[in-house]
Coordinates of N, CA and C in Angstrom, one line a residue:
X1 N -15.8 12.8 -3.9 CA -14.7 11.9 -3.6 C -13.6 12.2 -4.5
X2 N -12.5 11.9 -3.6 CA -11.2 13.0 -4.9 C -10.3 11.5 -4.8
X3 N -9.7 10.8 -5.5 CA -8.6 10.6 -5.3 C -7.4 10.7 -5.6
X4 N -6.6 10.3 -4.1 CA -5.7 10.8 -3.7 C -4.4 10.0 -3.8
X5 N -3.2 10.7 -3.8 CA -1.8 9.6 -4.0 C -1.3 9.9 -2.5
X6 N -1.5 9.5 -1.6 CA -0.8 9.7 -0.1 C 1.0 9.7 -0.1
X7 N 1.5 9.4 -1.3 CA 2.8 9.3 -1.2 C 3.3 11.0 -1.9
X8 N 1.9 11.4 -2.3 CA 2.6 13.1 -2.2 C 2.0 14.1 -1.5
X9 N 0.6 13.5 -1.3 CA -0.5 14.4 -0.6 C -1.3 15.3 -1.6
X10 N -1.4 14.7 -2.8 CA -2.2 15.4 -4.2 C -3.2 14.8 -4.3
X11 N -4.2 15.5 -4.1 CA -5.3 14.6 -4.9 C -5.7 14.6 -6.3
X12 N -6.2 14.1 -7.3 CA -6.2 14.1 -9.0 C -7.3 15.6 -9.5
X13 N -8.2 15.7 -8.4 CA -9.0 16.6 -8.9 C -8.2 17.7 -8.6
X14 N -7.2 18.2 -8.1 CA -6.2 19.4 -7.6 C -4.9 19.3 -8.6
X15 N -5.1 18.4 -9.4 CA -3.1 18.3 -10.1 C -3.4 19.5 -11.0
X16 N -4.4 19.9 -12.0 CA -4.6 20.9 -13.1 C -5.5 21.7 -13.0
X17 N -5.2 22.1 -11.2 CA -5.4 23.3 -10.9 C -5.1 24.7 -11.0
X18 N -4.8 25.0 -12.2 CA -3.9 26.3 -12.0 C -5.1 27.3 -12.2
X19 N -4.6 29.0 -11.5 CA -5.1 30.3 -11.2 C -5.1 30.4 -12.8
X20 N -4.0 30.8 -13.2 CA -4.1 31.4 -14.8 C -3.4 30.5 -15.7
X21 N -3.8 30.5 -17.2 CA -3.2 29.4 -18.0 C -3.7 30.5 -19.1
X22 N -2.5 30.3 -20.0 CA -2.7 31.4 -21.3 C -1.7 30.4 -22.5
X23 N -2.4 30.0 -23.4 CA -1.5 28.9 -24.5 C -2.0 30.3 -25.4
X24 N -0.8 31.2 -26.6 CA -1.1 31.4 -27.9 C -0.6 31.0 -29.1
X25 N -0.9 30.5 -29.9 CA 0.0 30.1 -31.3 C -0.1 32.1 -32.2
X26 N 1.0 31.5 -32.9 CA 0.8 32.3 -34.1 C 1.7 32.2 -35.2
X27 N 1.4 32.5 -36.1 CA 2.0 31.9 -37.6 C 2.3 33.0 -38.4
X28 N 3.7 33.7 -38.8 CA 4.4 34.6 -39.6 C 4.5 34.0 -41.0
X29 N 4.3 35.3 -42.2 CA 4.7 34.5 -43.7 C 5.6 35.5 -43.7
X30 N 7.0 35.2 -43.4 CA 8.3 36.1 -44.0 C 8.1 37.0 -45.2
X31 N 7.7 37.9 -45.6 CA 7.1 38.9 -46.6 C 8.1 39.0 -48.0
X32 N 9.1 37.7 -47.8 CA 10.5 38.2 -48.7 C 9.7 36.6 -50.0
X33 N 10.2 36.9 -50.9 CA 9.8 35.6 -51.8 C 8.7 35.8 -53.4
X34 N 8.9 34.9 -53.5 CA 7.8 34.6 -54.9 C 6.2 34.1 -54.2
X35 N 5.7 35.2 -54.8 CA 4.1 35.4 -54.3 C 3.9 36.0 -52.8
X36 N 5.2 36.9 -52.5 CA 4.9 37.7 -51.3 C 5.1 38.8 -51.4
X37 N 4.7 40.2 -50.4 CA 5.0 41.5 -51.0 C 6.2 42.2 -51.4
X38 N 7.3 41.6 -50.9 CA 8.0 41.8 -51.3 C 9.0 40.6 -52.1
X39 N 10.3 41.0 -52.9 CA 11.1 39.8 -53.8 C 10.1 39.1 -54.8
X40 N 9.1 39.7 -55.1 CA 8.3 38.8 -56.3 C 9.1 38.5 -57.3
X41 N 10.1 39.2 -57.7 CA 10.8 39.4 -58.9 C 12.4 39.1 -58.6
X42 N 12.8 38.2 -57.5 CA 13.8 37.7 -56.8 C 14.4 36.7 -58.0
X43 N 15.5 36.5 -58.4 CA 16.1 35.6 -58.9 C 15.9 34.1 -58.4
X44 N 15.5 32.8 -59.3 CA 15.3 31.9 -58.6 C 16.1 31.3 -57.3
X45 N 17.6 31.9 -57.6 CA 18.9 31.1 -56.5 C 18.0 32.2 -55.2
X46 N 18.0 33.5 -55.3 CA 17.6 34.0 -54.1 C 16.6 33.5 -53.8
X47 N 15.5 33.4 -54.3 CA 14.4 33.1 -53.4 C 14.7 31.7 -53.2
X48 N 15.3 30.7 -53.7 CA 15.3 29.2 -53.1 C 15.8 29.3 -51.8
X49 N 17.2 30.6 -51.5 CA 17.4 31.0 -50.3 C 16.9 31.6 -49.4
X50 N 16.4 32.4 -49.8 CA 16.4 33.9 -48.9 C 14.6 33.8 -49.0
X51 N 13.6 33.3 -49.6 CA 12.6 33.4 -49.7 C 11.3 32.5 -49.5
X52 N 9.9 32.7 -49.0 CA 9.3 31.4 -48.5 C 9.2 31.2 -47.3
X53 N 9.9 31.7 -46.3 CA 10.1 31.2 -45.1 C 8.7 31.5 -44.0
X54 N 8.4 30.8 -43.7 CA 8.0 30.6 -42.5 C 8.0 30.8 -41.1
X55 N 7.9 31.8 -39.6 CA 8.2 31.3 -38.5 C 6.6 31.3 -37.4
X56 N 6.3 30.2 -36.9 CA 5.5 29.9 -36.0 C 5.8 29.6 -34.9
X57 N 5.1 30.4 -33.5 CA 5.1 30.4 -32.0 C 4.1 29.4 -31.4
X58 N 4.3 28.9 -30.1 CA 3.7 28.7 -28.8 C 4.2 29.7 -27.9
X59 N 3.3 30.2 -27.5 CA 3.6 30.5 -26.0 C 2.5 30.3 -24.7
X60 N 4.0 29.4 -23.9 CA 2.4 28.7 -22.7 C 3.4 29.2 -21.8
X61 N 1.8 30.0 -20.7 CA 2.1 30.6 -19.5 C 1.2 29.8 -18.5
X62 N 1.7 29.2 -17.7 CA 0.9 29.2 -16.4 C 1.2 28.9 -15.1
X63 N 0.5 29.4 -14.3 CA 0.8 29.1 -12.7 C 1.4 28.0 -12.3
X64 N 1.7 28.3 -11.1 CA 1.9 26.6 -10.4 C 0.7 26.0 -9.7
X65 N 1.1 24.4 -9.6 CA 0.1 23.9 -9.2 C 0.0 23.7 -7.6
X66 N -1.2 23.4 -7.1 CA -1.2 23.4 -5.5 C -0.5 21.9 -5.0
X67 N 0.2 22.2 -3.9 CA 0.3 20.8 -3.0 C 0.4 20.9 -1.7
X68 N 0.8 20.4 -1.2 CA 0.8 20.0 0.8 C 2.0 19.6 1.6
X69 N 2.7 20.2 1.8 CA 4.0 19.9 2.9 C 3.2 18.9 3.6
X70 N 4.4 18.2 4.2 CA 3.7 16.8 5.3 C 5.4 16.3 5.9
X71 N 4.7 15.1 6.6 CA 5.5 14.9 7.6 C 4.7 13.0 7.3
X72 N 6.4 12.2 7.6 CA 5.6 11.0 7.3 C 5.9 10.5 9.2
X73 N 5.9 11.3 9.7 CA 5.8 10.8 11.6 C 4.3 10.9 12.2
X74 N 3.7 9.6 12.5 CA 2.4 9.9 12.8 C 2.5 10.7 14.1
X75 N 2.0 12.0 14.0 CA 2.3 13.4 15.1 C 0.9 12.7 15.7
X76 N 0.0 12.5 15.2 CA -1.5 12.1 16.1 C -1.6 11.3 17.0
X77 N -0.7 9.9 17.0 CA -0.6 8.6 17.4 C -2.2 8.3 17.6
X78 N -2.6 7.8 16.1 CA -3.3 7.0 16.2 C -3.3 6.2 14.3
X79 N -1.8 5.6 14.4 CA -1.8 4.3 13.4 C -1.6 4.8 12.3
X80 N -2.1 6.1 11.7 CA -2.6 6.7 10.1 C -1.0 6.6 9.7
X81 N -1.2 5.4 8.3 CA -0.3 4.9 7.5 C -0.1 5.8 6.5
X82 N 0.4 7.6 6.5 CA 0.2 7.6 5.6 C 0.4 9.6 6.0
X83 N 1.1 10.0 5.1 CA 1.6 11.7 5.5 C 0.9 13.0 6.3
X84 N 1.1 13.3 7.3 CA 0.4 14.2 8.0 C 0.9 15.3 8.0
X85 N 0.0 16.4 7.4 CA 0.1 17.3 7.0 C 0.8 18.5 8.2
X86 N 1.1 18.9 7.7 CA 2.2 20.1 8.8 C 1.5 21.5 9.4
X87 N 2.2 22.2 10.1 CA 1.4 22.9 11.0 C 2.0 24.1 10.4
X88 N 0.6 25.0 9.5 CA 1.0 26.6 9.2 C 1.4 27.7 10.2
X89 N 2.5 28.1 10.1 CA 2.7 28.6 11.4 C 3.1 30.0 10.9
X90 N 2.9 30.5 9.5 CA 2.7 31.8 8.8 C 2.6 31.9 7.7
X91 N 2.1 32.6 6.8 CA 1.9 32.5 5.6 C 3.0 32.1 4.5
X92 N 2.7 31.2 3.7 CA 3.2 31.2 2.7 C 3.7 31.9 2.0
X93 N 5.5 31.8 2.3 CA 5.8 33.1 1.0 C 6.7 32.7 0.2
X94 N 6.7 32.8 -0.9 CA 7.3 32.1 -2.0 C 8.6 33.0 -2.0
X95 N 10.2 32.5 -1.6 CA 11.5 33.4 -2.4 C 12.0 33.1 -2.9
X96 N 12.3 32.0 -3.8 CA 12.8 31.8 -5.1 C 14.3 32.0 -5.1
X97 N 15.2 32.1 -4.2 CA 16.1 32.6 -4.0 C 17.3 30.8 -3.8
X98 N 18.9 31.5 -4.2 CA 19.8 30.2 -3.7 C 19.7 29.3 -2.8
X99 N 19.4 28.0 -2.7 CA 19.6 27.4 -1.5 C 21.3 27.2 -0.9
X100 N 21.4 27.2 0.3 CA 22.6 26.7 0.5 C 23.8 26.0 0.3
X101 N 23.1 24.8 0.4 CA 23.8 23.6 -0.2 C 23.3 23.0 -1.7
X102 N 22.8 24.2 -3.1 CA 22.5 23.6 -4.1 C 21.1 23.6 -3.9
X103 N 20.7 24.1 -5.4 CA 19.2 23.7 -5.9 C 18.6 25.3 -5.5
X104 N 17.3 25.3 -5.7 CA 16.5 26.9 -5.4 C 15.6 26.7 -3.9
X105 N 15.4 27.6 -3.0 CA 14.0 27.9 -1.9 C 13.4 28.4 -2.7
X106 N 12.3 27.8 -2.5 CA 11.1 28.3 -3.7 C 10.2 28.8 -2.3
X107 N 9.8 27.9 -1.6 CA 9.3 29.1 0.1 C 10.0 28.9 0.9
X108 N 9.4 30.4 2.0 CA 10.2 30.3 3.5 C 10.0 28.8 3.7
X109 N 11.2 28.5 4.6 CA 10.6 27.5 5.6 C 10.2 27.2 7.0
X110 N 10.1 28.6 7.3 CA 9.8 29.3 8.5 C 8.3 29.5 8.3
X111 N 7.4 28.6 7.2 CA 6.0 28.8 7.4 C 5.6 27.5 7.5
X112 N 6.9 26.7 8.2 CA 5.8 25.4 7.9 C 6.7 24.8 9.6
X113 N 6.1 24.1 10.2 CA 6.7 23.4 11.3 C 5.9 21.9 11.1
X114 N 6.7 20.8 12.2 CA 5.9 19.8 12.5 C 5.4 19.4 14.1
X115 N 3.9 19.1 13.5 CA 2.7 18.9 14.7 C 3.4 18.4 16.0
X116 N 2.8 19.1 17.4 CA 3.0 18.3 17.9 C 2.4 16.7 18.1
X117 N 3.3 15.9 19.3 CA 2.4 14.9 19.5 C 1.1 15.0 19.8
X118 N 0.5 14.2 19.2 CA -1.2 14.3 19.7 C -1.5 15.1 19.1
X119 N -1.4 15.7 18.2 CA -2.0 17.0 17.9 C -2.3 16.2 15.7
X120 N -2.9 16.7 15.2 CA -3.1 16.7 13.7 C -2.1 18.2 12.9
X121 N -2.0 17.9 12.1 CA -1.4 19.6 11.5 C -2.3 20.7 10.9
X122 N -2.0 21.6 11.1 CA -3.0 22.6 10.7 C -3.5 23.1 9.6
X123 N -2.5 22.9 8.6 CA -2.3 23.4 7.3 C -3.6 22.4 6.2
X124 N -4.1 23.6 5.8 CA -5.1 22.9 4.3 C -4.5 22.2 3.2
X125 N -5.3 21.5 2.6 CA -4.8 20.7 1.7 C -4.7 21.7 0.5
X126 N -3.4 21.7 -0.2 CA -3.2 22.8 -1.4 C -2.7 23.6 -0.9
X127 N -2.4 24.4 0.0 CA -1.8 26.0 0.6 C -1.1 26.3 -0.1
X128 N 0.3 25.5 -0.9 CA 1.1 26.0 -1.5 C 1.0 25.8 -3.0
X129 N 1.8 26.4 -3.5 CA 1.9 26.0 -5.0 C 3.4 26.4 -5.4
X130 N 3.6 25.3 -6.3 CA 5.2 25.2 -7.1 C 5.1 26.4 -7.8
X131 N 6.3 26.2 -8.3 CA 6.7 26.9 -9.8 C 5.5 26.6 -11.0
X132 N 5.6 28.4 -11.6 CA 4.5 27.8 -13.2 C 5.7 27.1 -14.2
X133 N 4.8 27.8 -15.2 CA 5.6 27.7 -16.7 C 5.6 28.9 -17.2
X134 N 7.0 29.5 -18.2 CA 7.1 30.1 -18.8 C 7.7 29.4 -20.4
X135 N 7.2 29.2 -21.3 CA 7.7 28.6 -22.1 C 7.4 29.0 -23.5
X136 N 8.5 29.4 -24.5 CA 8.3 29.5 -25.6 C 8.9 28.9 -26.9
X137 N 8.1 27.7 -27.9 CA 8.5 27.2 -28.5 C 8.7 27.9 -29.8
X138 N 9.3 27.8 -31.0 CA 9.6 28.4 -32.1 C 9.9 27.6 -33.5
X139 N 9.4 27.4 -34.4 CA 10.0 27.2 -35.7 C 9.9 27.4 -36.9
X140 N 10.7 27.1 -37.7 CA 11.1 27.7 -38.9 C 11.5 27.1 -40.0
X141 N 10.2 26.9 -41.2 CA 10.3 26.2 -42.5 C 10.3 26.5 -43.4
X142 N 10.2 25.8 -44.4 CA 10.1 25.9 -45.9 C 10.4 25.3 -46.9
X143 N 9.5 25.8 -47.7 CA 9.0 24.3 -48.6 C 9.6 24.9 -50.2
X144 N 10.4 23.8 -50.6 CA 10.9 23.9 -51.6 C 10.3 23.3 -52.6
X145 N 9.4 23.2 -53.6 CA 9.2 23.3 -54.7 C 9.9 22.3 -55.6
X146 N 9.4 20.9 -56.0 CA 10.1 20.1 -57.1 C 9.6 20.0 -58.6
X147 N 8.0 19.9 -58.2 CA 6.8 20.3 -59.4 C 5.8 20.2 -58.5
X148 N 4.7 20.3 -59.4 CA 2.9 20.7 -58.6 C 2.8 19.8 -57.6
X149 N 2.9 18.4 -57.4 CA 3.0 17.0 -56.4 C 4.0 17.0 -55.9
X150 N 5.0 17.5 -56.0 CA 6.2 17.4 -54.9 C 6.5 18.7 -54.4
X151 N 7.2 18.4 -53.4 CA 8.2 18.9 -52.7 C 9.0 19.0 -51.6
X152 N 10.3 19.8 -51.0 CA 10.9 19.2 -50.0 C 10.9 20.3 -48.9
X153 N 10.6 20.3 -47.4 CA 10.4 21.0 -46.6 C 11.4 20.4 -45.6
X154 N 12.1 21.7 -45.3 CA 12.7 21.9 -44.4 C 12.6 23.0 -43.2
X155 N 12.6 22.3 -41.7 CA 12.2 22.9 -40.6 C 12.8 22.9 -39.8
X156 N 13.0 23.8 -38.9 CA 13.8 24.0 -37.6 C 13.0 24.0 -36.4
X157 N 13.3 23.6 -35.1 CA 12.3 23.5 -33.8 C 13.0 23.8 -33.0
X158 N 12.9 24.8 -32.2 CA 13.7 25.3 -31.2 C 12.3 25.5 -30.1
X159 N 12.3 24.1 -29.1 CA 11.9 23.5 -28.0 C 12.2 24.5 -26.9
X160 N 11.7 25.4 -26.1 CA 11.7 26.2 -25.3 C 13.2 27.5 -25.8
X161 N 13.2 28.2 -26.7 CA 13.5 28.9 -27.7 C 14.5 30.1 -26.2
X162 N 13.4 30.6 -25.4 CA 14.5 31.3 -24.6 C 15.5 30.3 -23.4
X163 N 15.3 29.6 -23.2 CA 16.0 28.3 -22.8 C 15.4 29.0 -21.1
X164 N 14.3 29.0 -20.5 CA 14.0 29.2 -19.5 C 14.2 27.9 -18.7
X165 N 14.4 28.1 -17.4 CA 14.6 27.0 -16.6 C 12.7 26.2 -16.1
X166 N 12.5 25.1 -16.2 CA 11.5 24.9 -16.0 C 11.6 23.8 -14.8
X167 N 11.2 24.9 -13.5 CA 11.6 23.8 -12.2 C 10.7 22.7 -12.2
X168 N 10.7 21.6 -11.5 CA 10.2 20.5 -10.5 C 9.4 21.0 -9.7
X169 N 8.8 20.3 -9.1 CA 8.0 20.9 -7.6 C 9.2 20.8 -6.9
X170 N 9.0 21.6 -5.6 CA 9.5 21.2 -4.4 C 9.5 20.5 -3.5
X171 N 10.8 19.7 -2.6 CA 10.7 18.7 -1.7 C 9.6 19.3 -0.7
X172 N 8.4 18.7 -0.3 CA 7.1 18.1 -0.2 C 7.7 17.9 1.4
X173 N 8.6 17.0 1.6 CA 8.4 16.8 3.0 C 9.0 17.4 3.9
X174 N 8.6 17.5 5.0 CA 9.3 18.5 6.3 C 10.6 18.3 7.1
X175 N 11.8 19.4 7.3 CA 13.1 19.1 7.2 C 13.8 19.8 6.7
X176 N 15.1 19.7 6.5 CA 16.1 21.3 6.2 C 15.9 21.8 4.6
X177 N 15.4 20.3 4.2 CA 15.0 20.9 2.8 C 13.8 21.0 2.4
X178 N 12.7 21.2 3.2 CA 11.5 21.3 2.7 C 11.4 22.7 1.9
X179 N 10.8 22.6 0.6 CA 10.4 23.8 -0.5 C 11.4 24.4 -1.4
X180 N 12.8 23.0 -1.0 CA 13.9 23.3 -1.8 C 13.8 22.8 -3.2
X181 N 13.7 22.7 -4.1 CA 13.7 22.6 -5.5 C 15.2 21.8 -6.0
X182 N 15.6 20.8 -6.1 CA 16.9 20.1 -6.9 C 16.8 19.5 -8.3
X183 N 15.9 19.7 -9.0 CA 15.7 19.8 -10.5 C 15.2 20.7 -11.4
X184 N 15.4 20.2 -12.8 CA 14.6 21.3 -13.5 C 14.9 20.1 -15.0
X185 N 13.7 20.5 -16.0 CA 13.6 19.6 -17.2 C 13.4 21.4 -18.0
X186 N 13.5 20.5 -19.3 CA 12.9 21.2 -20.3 C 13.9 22.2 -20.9
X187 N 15.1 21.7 -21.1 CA 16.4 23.0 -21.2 C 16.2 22.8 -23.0
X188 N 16.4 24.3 -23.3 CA 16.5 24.2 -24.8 C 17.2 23.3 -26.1
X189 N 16.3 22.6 -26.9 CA 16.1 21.6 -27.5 C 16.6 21.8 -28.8
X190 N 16.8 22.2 -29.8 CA 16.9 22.4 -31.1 C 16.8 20.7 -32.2
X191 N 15.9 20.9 -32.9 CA 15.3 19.9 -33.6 C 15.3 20.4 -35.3
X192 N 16.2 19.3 -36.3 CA 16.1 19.9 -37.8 C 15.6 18.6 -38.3
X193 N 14.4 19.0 -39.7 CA 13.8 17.8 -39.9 C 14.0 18.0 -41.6
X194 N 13.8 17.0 -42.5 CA 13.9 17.4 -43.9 C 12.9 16.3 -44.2
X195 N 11.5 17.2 -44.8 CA 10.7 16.1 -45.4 C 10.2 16.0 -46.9
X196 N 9.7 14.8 -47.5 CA 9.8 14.8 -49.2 C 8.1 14.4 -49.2
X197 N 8.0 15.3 -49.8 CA 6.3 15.2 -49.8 C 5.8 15.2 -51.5
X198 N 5.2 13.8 -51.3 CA 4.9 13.4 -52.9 C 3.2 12.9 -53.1

């Protein structure tokens, strides 16, 4: 038993479905500074500058998730309160390309029609899938030194670092804009933080 949101045609066990999913961190020690291989012997003003630093990654890749073109006209006529799925009428092909009037075709829409009367739609639950993710987060610290119990750290966060566009799903229902895409979140963020650690 799955359940389902009929106002998109998802069901919960299919939302964190994805083919491939790859998260890596990793953590750089800037080689410049006091007690690194290089600048051991740095002047205190340089290394308070130039030395210590810090930079650590995310990088998350993954697929898109599956969903269901539909149609909210009951094509069956029999009552069903609730999205009927549309008739595959060729494969799904994802083009990614300008839409006309604004926003991205993320697929043909020449792969989707609606049922006739009397008829149910053909298409499986899931056939398509949105946009993934490409996303890479970044930042950059360093801890300044007051005595053995203190200190002050300072960090940079640069929130999707290559500023990739990170689309929406696509409009879901059937019509000139079905598989058109008119959003996107996640535009490059930059974040400075200064903390006193005692």
């Amino acid at each position: 038993i799955r359940n389902c949101d009929w106002s998109s045609d998802v069901c919960s066990s299919d939302l964190f479905d994805e083919k491939q999913n790859l998260t890596a961190y990793t953590l750089y020690e800037i080689p410049f500074g006091k007690g690194r291989k290089f600048g051991k012997n740095a002047t205190p003003v340089v290394n308070a500058v130039a030395g210590g630093w810090n930079v650590t990654g995310i990088l998350t890749l993954h697929s898109g998730f599956p969903m269901t073109p539909y149609t909210w006209w009951d094509t069956s006529n029999t009552g069903m309160l609730m999205p009927m799925r549309a008739d595959c009428v060729a494969p799904v092909h994802i083009v990614n390309q300008p839409f006309s009037s604004g926003g991205i075709q993320w697929w043909d829409q020449n792969s989707f029609a609606t049922p006739q009367v009397g008829h149910w739609g053909t298409c499986g639950n899931d056939i398509a899938r949105g946009p993934g993710l490409r996303q890479l987060d970044l930042s950059v610290q360093k801890d300044f030194a007051i005595s053995e119990s203190k200190k002050l750290q300072f960090r940079t966060d640069f929130l999707n670092f290559s500023n990739t566009p990170i689309f929406n799903i696509p409009n879901l229902g059937l019509g000139p804009s079905v598989g058109v895409i008119t959003s996107s979140q996640g535009a490059r963020n930059i974040q400075l933080a200064l903390k006193f650690y005692f």
